[in-house]
């Protein structure tokens, strides 16, 4: 019984390690620039061991995409959490909290997969579909719902919430990319926080 449990745990650990190493390599070198040999070598296993978990490099990518679809919506507050915070926070405070709380959650495997989607969307139909559904549209709907609730509570002016959500999110997408750059040492946290505050102050000014 113990041997069976240990074997299953080792199998899960290897599975997770393959996803982690693959995401790092795909994010850095692009999907086409990485071989199964590269992944196996990075994991410290043989190619035959890798094939015990995944049939192909494409299947690894598909698992990363599934992980992203499942996890990225969880990086933002739930509807219940938003309504509770709207009772005590100003729009500026709430938008800043959303940005500051989401950024650390988008790290590691999730951040690497986001970079893979961004790179592969030009040549991979699945990546392109994910980009529009989960990088562009799903967050825009989140902000549209948030701004609608703010408007109904009289916290912001009578704006076109859909148009405002689209424009706000497009700026947030750029800030998120700069956050990834900061994680890799290409900018610093202080400069990025300054952009966070300036962006939110600007948009909240337009909503008064």
Coordinates of N, CA and C in Angstrom, one line a residue:
X1 N 0.8 -1.2 0.0 CA 0.0 0.0 0.0 C 0.9 1.3 0.0
X2 N 1.9 1.3 0.9 CA 2.8 2.4 1.0 C 3.6 2.6 -0.3
X3 N 4.0 1.5 -0.9 CA 4.8 1.6 -2.2 C 3.9 2.2 -3.3
X4 N 2.6 1.8 -3.3 CA 1.7 2.3 -4.3 C 1.5 3.8 -4.1
X5 N 1.3 4.2 -2.9 CA 1.1 5.6 -2.6 C 2.3 6.4 -3.0
X6 N 3.5 5.9 -2.6 CA 4.7 6.6 -3.0 C 4.9 6.7 -4.5
X7 N 4.6 5.6 -5.2 CA 4.7 5.7 -6.7 C 3.8 6.7 -7.3
X8 N 2.5 6.8 -6.7 CA 1.6 7.8 -7.3 C 2.1 9.2 -7.0
X9 N 2.6 9.4 -5.8 CA 3.2 10.7 -5.4 C 4.4 11.1 -6.3
X10 N 5.2 10.1 -6.6 CA 6.4 10.4 -7.5 C 5.9 10.7 -8.9
X11 N 4.8 10.0 -9.3 CA 4.3 10.3 -10.6 C 3.7 11.7 -10.7
X12 N 3.0 12.1 -9.7 CA 2.4 13.5 -9.6 C 3.5 14.5 -9.6
X13 N 4.6 14.3 -8.8 CA 5.7 15.2 -8.8 C 6.4 15.3 -10.1
X14 N 6.6 14.2 -10.8 CA 7.2 14.3 -12.1 C 6.3 15.0 -13.1
X15 N 5.0 14.7 -13.1 CA 4.1 15.4 -14.0 C 4.2 16.9 -13.8
X16 N 4.1 17.4 -12.5 CA 4.2 18.8 -12.2 C 5.6 19.4 -12.6
X17 N 6.6 18.6 -12.5 CA 8.0 19.1 -12.9 C 8.0 19.3 -14.4
X18 N 7.5 18.3 -15.1 CA 7.5 18.4 -16.6 C 6.7 19.7 -17.0
X19 N 5.6 20.0 -16.4 CA 4.8 21.2 -16.7 C 5.6 22.5 -16.4
X20 N 6.3 22.5 -15.3 CA 7.0 23.6 -14.8 C 8.2 23.9 -15.8
X21 N 9.0 22.9 -16.0 CA 10.2 23.0 -16.9 C 9.7 23.4 -18.3
X22 N 8.7 22.7 -18.8 CA 8.2 23.0 -20.2 C 7.7 24.5 -20.3
X23 N 7.0 25.0 -19.3 CA 6.5 26.3 -19.3 C 7.6 27.3 -19.4
X24 N 8.7 27.1 -18.6 CA 9.8 27.9 -18.6 C 10.6 28.0 -19.9
X25 N 10.7 26.8 -20.5 CA 11.4 26.7 -21.8 C 10.6 27.3 -22.9
X26 N 9.3 27.0 -22.9 CA 8.4 27.5 -24.0 C 8.4 29.0 -23.9
X27 N 8.3 29.6 -22.7 CA 8.2 31.0 -22.5 C 9.5 31.7 -23.0
X28 N 10.6 31.1 -22.7 CA 11.9 31.7 -23.1 C 12.2 31.5 -24.5
X29 N 12.0 30.3 -25.0 CA 12.5 29.9 -26.4 C 11.4 29.7 -27.5
X30 N 10.2 29.8 -27.0 CA 9.1 29.5 -28.0 C 8.9 28.0 -28.1
X31 N 7.6 27.7 -28.4 CA 7.2 26.3 -28.5 C 8.1 25.5 -29.5
X32 N 8.3 26.1 -30.7 CA 9.1 25.4 -31.8 C 10.6 25.3 -31.4
X33 N 11.0 26.2 -30.5 CA 12.4 26.2 -30.2 C 12.8 25.2 -29.1
X34 N 11.9 24.4 -28.6 CA 12.1 23.4 -27.5 C 11.8 22.0 -28.0
X35 N 12.6 21.1 -27.7 CA 12.4 19.7 -28.1 C 12.0 18.9 -26.8
X36 N 11.5 17.7 -27.1 CA 11.2 16.8 -25.9 C 12.4 16.5 -25.2
X37 N 13.6 16.3 -25.9 CA 14.8 16.1 -25.3 C 15.2 17.2 -24.3
X38 N 15.0 18.5 -24.7 CA 15.3 19.6 -23.9 C 14.5 19.6 -22.6
X39 N 13.2 19.2 -22.7 CA 12.3 19.2 -21.5 C 12.8 18.0 -20.6
X40 N 13.0 16.9 -21.2 CA 13.4 15.7 -20.3 C 14.7 16.0 -19.6
X41 N 15.7 16.6 -20.3 CA 17.0 17.0 -19.7 C 16.8 18.0 -18.6
X42 N 15.9 19.0 -18.8 CA 15.7 20.0 -17.8 C 15.0 19.4 -16.5
X43 N 14.2 18.3 -16.7 CA 13.6 17.6 -15.6 C 14.5 16.6 -15.0
X44 N 15.6 16.3 -15.6 CA 16.4 15.2 -15.1 C 15.9 13.8 -15.2
X45 N 15.1 13.6 -16.3 CA 14.6 12.3 -16.6 C 14.9 11.9 -18.0
X46 N 14.6 10.7 -18.4 CA 14.8 10.2 -19.8 C 13.5 10.6 -20.6
X47 N 13.7 10.6 -21.9 CA 12.5 10.9 -22.7 C 11.4 9.8 -22.6
X48 N 11.8 8.6 -22.3 CA 10.8 7.5 -22.1 C 10.0 7.8 -20.9
X49 N 10.6 8.3 -19.9 CA 9.8 8.7 -18.6 C 8.8 9.8 -18.9
X50 N 9.3 10.8 -19.7 CA 8.4 11.9 -20.1 C 7.1 11.3 -20.8
X51 N 7.4 10.4 -21.7 CA 6.3 9.9 -22.5 C 5.3 9.0 -21.6
X52 N 5.7 8.7 -20.4 CA 4.8 8.0 -19.5 C 3.7 8.9 -19.0
X53 N 4.0 10.3 -19.1 CA 3.0 11.3 -18.6 C 2.3 12.0 -19.8
X54 N 3.0 12.3 -20.9 CA 2.5 13.0 -22.0 C 2.9 12.3 -23.3
X55 N 1.9 12.3 -24.2 CA 2.1 11.6 -25.5 C 3.0 12.4 -26.4
X56 N 3.0 13.7 -26.2 CA 3.8 14.6 -27.1 C 4.0 16.0 -26.5
X57 N 4.8 16.8 -27.1 CA 5.1 18.1 -26.7 C 3.8 19.0 -26.8
X58 N 3.0 18.7 -27.8 CA 1.7 19.4 -28.0 C 0.8 19.1 -26.8
X59 N 0.8 17.9 -26.3 CA -0.1 17.6 -25.2 C 0.3 18.3 -24.0
X60 N 1.6 18.5 -23.8 CA 2.1 19.3 -22.6 C 1.6 20.7 -22.8
X61 N 1.7 21.3 -24.0 CA 1.1 22.7 -24.2 C -0.4 22.7 -23.9
X62 N -1.1 21.7 -24.3 CA -2.5 21.7 -24.1 C -2.9 21.7 -22.6
X63 N -2.1 21.0 -21.8 CA -2.3 20.9 -20.4 C -2.0 22.3 -19.7
X64 N -1.0 23.0 -20.3 CA -0.7 24.3 -19.8 C -1.8 25.3 -20.1
X65 N -2.4 25.2 -21.3 CA -3.5 26.0 -21.7 C -4.7 25.7 -20.8
X66 N -5.0 24.5 -20.5 CA -6.1 24.1 -19.6 C -5.9 24.7 -18.2
X67 N -4.6 24.6 -17.7 CA -4.3 25.2 -16.4 C -4.6 26.7 -16.4
X68 N -4.2 27.4 -17.5 CA -4.4 28.8 -17.5 C -5.9 29.2 -17.5
X69 N -6.7 28.5 -18.3 CA -8.1 28.7 -18.3 C -8.8 28.5 -17.0
X70 N -8.3 27.6 -16.2 CA -8.8 27.2 -14.9 C -8.4 28.3 -13.8
X71 N -7.2 28.7 -13.9 CA -6.6 29.5 -12.8 C -6.7 31.0 -13.0
X72 N -6.6 31.5 -14.2 CA -6.5 33.0 -14.4 C -7.8 33.7 -13.8
X73 N -9.0 33.2 -14.0 CA -10.1 33.9 -13.4 C -10.0 34.0 -11.9
X74 N -9.3 33.0 -11.2 CA -9.2 33.0 -9.8 C -8.2 34.0 -9.2
X75 N -7.5 34.7 -10.2 CA -6.6 35.8 -9.7 C -7.3 37.0 -9.4
X76 N -8.6 37.1 -9.6 CA -9.4 38.3 -9.3 C -10.4 38.0 -8.3
X77 N -10.9 39.0 -7.6 CA -11.9 38.8 -6.5 C -13.2 38.2 -7.1
X78 N -13.9 37.5 -6.3 CA -15.2 36.9 -6.6 C -16.3 38.0 -6.6
X79 N -17.5 37.8 -7.1 CA -18.6 38.7 -7.1 C -18.9 39.1 -5.6
X80 N -18.9 38.1 -4.8 CA -19.2 38.4 -3.3 C -18.2 39.3 -2.7
X81 N -16.9 39.0 -3.0 CA -15.8 39.8 -2.4 C -15.9 41.2 -2.9
X82 N -16.2 41.4 -4.2 CA -16.3 42.8 -4.8 C -17.4 43.6 -4.1
X83 N -18.6 42.9 -3.9 CA -19.7 43.7 -3.3 C -19.4 44.1 -1.9
X84 N -18.7 43.2 -1.2 CA -18.3 43.5 0.2 C -17.3 44.7 0.2
X85 N -16.3 44.7 -0.7 CA -15.3 45.8 -0.7 C -15.9 47.1 -1.2
X86 N -16.9 47.0 -2.1 CA -17.5 48.2 -2.6 C -18.3 49.0 -1.5
X87 N -18.6 48.3 -0.4 CA -19.3 48.9 0.7 C -18.4 49.8 1.5
X88 N -17.1 49.5 1.5 CA -16.1 50.3 2.3 C -15.0 51.0 1.5
X89 N -14.8 50.7 0.2 CA -13.7 51.2 -0.5 C -14.2 52.2 -1.6
X90 N -13.4 53.2 -1.9 CA -13.6 54.1 -3.0 C -13.2 53.3 -4.3
X91 N -13.7 53.8 -5.5 CA -13.3 53.1 -6.7 C -11.8 53.0 -6.9
X92 N -11.1 54.1 -6.5 CA -9.6 54.2 -6.6 C -9.0 53.1 -5.7
X93 N -9.4 53.0 -4.5 CA -8.9 52.0 -3.6 C -9.1 50.6 -4.1
X94 N -10.3 50.4 -4.6 CA -10.7 49.0 -5.0 C -9.9 48.6 -6.2
X95 N -9.8 49.5 -7.2 CA -9.0 49.2 -8.4 C -7.5 48.9 -8.1
X96 N -7.0 49.7 -7.2 CA -5.6 49.5 -6.8 C -5.4 48.1 -6.1
X97 N -6.4 47.8 -5.2 CA -6.3 46.5 -4.5 C -6.4 45.4 -5.5
X98 N -7.2 45.5 -6.5 CA -7.3 44.4 -7.5 C -6.0 44.2 -8.2
X99 N -5.4 45.3 -8.7 CA -4.1 45.2 -9.4 C -3.0 44.6 -8.5
X100 N -3.0 45.2 -7.3 CA -1.9 44.7 -6.4 C -2.0 43.3 -5.9
X101 N -3.3 42.8 -5.7 CA -3.5 41.5 -5.3 C -3.4 40.5 -6.4
X102 N -3.7 40.9 -7.7 CA -3.7 40.0 -8.8 C -2.3 39.7 -9.3
X103 N -1.4 40.8 -9.3 CA -0.1 40.7 -9.8 C 0.8 39.6 -9.2
X104 N 0.8 39.5 -7.9 CA 1.6 38.4 -7.3 C 1.1 37.0 -7.6
X105 N -0.2 36.9 -7.8 CA -0.8 35.6 -8.1 C -0.4 35.1 -9.5
X106 N -0.1 36.1 -10.4 CA 0.2 35.7 -11.8 C 1.7 35.6 -11.8
X107 N 2.2 34.5 -11.3 CA 3.6 34.2 -11.3 C 3.9 32.7 -11.5
X108 N 5.1 32.4 -11.7 CA 5.5 31.0 -11.9 C 4.9 30.4 -13.1
X109 N 4.2 29.2 -12.9 CA 3.6 28.5 -14.1 C 2.5 29.4 -14.8
X110 N 1.8 30.1 -14.0 CA 0.7 31.0 -14.6 C 1.3 32.1 -15.5
X111 N 2.3 32.7 -15.0 CA 3.0 33.8 -15.7 C 3.7 33.3 -16.9
X112 N 4.4 32.1 -16.8 CA 5.0 31.5 -18.0 C 4.0 31.2 -19.0
X113 N 2.9 30.6 -18.6 CA 1.9 30.2 -19.6 C 1.3 31.4 -20.3
X114 N 1.1 32.5 -19.5 CA 0.6 33.8 -20.2 C 1.6 34.3 -21.2
X115 N 2.9 34.1 -21.0 CA 3.9 34.6 -21.9 C 3.9 33.6 -23.2
X116 N 3.6 32.3 -22.9 CA 3.6 31.4 -24.0 C 2.4 31.8 -24.9
X117 N 1.2 32.0 -24.3 CA 0.0 32.4 -25.1 C 0.3 33.7 -25.9
X118 N 1.0 34.6 -25.3 CA 1.3 35.9 -26.0 C 2.2 35.6 -27.2
X119 N 3.2 34.7 -27.0 CA 4.1 34.4 -28.1 C 3.5 33.6 -29.2
X120 N 2.7 32.6 -28.8 CA 2.2 31.6 -29.8 C 0.9 32.0 -30.5
X121 N 0.3 33.1 -30.0 CA -1.0 33.5 -30.6 C -0.9 33.9 -32.1
X122 N 0.3 34.2 -32.5 CA 0.5 34.5 -34.0 C 0.5 33.3 -34.9
X123 N 0.7 32.1 -34.3 CA 0.9 30.9 -35.1 C 0.1 29.7 -34.6
X124 N -0.5 29.8 -33.5 CA -1.2 28.6 -32.9 C -2.6 29.0 -32.7
X125 N -3.6 28.4 -33.4 CA -5.0 28.8 -33.3 C -5.5 28.7 -31.8
X126 N -5.1 27.6 -31.1 CA -5.5 27.5 -29.7 C -5.1 28.7 -28.9
X127 N -3.8 29.1 -29.1 CA -3.3 30.2 -28.3 C -4.0 31.5 -28.7
X128 N -4.3 31.7 -30.0 CA -5.0 32.8 -30.4 C -6.4 32.9 -29.8
X129 N -7.1 31.7 -29.7 CA -8.4 31.7 -29.1 C -8.3 32.0 -27.6
X130 N -7.4 31.4 -26.9 CA -7.2 31.7 -25.5 C -6.9 33.1 -25.2
X131 N -6.1 33.7 -26.1 CA -5.7 35.1 -25.9 C -7.0 36.0 -26.0
X132 N -7.8 35.8 -27.0 CA -9.0 36.6 -27.1 C -10.0 36.3 -26.0
X133 N -10.2 35.0 -25.6 CA -11.2 34.7 -24.6 C -10.8 35.0 -23.2
X134 N -9.5 34.7 -22.8 CA -9.1 34.8 -21.4 C -8.1 36.0 -21.1
X135 N -7.5 36.5 -22.1 CA -6.6 37.7 -21.9 C -7.3 39.0 -22.2
X136 N -8.2 39.0 -23.2 CA -8.9 40.2 -23.6 C -10.3 40.2 -23.1
X137 N -11.2 39.2 -23.5 CA -12.6 39.3 -23.3 C -13.0 39.0 -21.8
X138 N -12.5 38.0 -21.2 CA -12.9 37.6 -19.9 C -12.6 38.7 -18.8
X139 N -11.4 39.3 -18.8 CA -11.1 40.4 -17.9 C -12.0 41.6 -18.2
X140 N -12.2 41.9 -19.5 CA -13.1 43.0 -19.8 C -14.5 42.9 -19.2
X141 N -15.0 41.7 -19.3 CA -16.3 41.4 -18.7 C -16.3 41.6 -17.2
X142 N -15.2 41.2 -16.6 CA -15.0 41.4 -15.1 C -15.1 42.9 -14.8
X143 N -14.4 43.7 -15.5 CA -14.4 45.2 -15.3 C -15.7 45.8 -15.6
X144 N -16.3 45.3 -16.7 CA -17.6 45.8 -17.1 C -18.7 45.6 -15.9
X145 N -18.6 44.4 -15.4 CA -19.5 44.1 -14.2 C -19.2 45.0 -13.0
X146 N -17.9 45.2 -12.8 CA -17.5 46.0 -11.6 C -17.9 47.5 -11.8
X147 N -17.7 48.0 -13.0 CA -18.1 49.4 -13.2 C -19.6 49.6 -13.3
X148 N -20.3 48.6 -13.7 CA -21.8 48.6 -13.7 C -22.3 48.7 -12.2
X149 N -21.7 47.9 -11.4 CA -22.0 47.9 -9.9 C -21.7 49.2 -9.3
X150 N -20.5 49.8 -9.7 CA -20.1 51.1 -9.1 C -21.1 52.2 -9.6
X151 N -21.6 52.1 -10.8 CA -22.5 53.1 -11.4 C -23.8 53.0 -10.7
X152 N -24.3 51.8 -10.4 CA -25.6 51.6 -9.8 C -25.6 52.1 -8.4
X153 N -24.4 52.0 -7.7 CA -24.3 52.5 -6.3 C -24.0 54.0 -6.3
X154 N -23.9 54.6 -7.4 CA -23.6 56.1 -7.5 C -22.2 56.4 -7.1
X155 N -21.3 55.5 -7.2 CA -19.9 55.7 -6.9 C -19.1 56.4 -8.1
X156 N -19.6 56.2 -9.3 CA -19.0 56.8 -10.5 C -20.1 57.4 -11.3
X157 N -19.6 58.2 -12.3 CA -20.6 58.9 -13.2 C -21.3 57.9 -14.1
X158 N -22.2 58.5 -14.9 CA -23.0 57.7 -15.8 C -22.2 57.5 -17.1
X159 N -21.3 56.5 -17.1 CA -20.4 56.3 -18.2 C -20.8 55.1 -19.0
X160 N -20.3 55.0 -20.2 CA -20.5 53.8 -21.0 C -19.6 52.7 -20.5
X161 N -20.1 51.8 -19.6 CA -19.3 50.9 -18.8 C -18.5 49.9 -19.7
X162 N -19.1 49.5 -20.8 CA -18.4 48.5 -21.7 C -17.2 49.2 -22.4
X163 N -17.4 50.4 -22.9 CA -16.3 51.1 -23.5 C -15.2 51.4 -22.5
X164 N -15.6 51.8 -21.3 CA -14.7 52.2 -20.3 C -13.9 51.0 -19.9
X165 N -14.6 49.8 -19.7 CA -13.9 48.6 -19.3 C -12.9 48.1 -20.3
X166 N -13.2 48.3 -21.6 CA -12.3 47.9 -22.7 C -11.0 48.7 -22.6
X167 N -11.2 50.0 -22.5 CA -10.0 50.9 -22.5 C -9.2 50.7 -21.2
X168 N -9.9 50.6 -20.1 CA -9.1 50.4 -18.8 C -8.3 49.1 -18.9
X169 N -9.0 48.0 -19.4 CA -8.3 46.7 -19.4 C -7.1 46.7 -20.3
X170 N -7.2 47.4 -21.5 CA -6.1 47.4 -22.4 C -4.9 48.0 -21.8
X171 N -5.1 49.0 -21.0 CA -3.9 49.6 -20.2 C -3.4 48.6 -19.2
X172 N -4.3 48.0 -18.5 CA -3.9 47.0 -17.5 C -3.1 45.8 -18.1
X173 N -3.5 45.4 -19.4 CA -2.7 44.4 -20.1 C -1.3 44.8 -20.2
X174 N -1.0 46.1 -20.6 CA 0.3 46.6 -20.7 C 1.0 46.6 -19.4
X175 N 0.4 47.0 -18.3 CA 1.0 47.0 -17.0 C 1.3 45.6 -16.6
X176 N 0.4 44.6 -16.9 CA 0.7 43.2 -16.6 C 2.0 42.7 -17.3
X177 N 2.1 43.1 -18.5 CA 3.4 42.7 -19.3 C 4.6 43.3 -18.6
X178 N 4.5 44.6 -18.2 CA 5.6 45.2 -17.5 C 5.9 44.5 -16.1
X179 N 4.8 44.0 -15.5 CA 5.0 43.2 -14.3 C 5.9 42.0 -14.6
X180 N 5.6 41.3 -15.7 CA 6.4 40.1 -16.1 C 7.8 40.5 -16.3
X181 N 8.0 41.7 -16.9 CA 9.4 42.2 -17.2 C 10.1 42.5 -15.9
X182 N 9.4 43.0 -14.9 CA 9.9 43.3 -13.6 C 10.4 42.0 -12.9
X183 N 9.5 40.9 -13.1 CA 9.9 39.6 -12.5 C 11.2 39.1 -13.0
X184 N 11.5 39.5 -14.3 CA 12.7 39.0 -14.9 C 13.8 40.0 -14.9
X185 N 13.7 41.0 -14.1 CA 14.7 42.0 -13.8 C 14.9 43.1 -14.8
X186 N 13.9 43.3 -15.7 CA 14.0 44.3 -16.8 C 13.4 45.7 -16.4
X187 N 12.8 45.8 -15.2 CA 12.3 47.1 -14.7 C 12.2 46.9 -13.2
X188 N 11.9 47.9 -12.4 CA 11.9 47.8 -11.0 C 10.5 48.0 -10.4
X189 N 10.3 47.5 -9.2 CA 8.9 47.6 -8.6 C 8.5 49.0 -8.3
X190 N 9.4 49.8 -7.9 CA 9.0 51.2 -7.6 C 8.5 51.9 -8.8
X191 N 9.2 51.8 -9.9 CA 8.7 52.4 -11.2 C 7.3 51.9 -11.6
X192 N 7.2 50.6 -11.5 CA 5.9 49.9 -11.9 C 4.8 50.4 -11.0
X193 N 5.0 50.5 -9.6 CA 4.0 51.0 -8.7 C 3.5 52.4 -9.1
X194 N 4.5 53.2 -9.5 CA 4.2 54.6 -9.9 C 3.2 54.6 -11.1
X195 N 3.4 53.7 -12.0 CA 2.5 53.6 -13.2 C 1.2 53.0 -12.8
X196 N 1.1 52.1 -11.8 CA -0.1 51.6 -11.3 C -1.0 52.8 -10.8
X197 N -0.4 53.5 -9.9 CA -1.1 54.6 -9.2 C -1.5 55.7 -10.2
X198 N -0.6 56.0 -11.1 CA -0.9 57.1 -12.1 C -2.1 56.6 -13.0
X199 N -2.1 55.4 -13.4 CA -3.1 54.9 -14.3 C -4.5 54.9 -13.6
X200 N -4.5 54.4 -12.4 CA -5.8 54.3 -11.7 C -6.3 55.7 -11.4
X201 N -5.4 56.6 -11.0 CA -5.8 58.0 -10.7 C -6.4 58.6 -11.9
X202 N -5.8 58.4 -13.1 CA -6.3 59.0 -14.3 C -7.7 58.5 -14.7
X203 N -7.9 57.1 -14.6 CA -9.2 56.6 -15.0 C -10.3 57.0 -14.0
X204 N -9.9 57.0 -12.7 CA -10.9 57.3 -11.7 C -11.3 58.8 -11.9
X205 N -10.4 59.6 -12.3 CA -10.7 61.0 -12.6 C -11.7 61.2 -13.7
X206 N -11.7 60.3 -14.7 CA -12.6 60.3 -15.8 C -14.0 59.8 -15.4
X207 N -14.1 59.1 -14.3 CA -15.4 58.5 -13.9 C -16.1 59.4 -13.0
X208 N -15.5 60.5 -12.6 CA -16.2 61.4 -11.6 C -17.3 62.2 -12.3

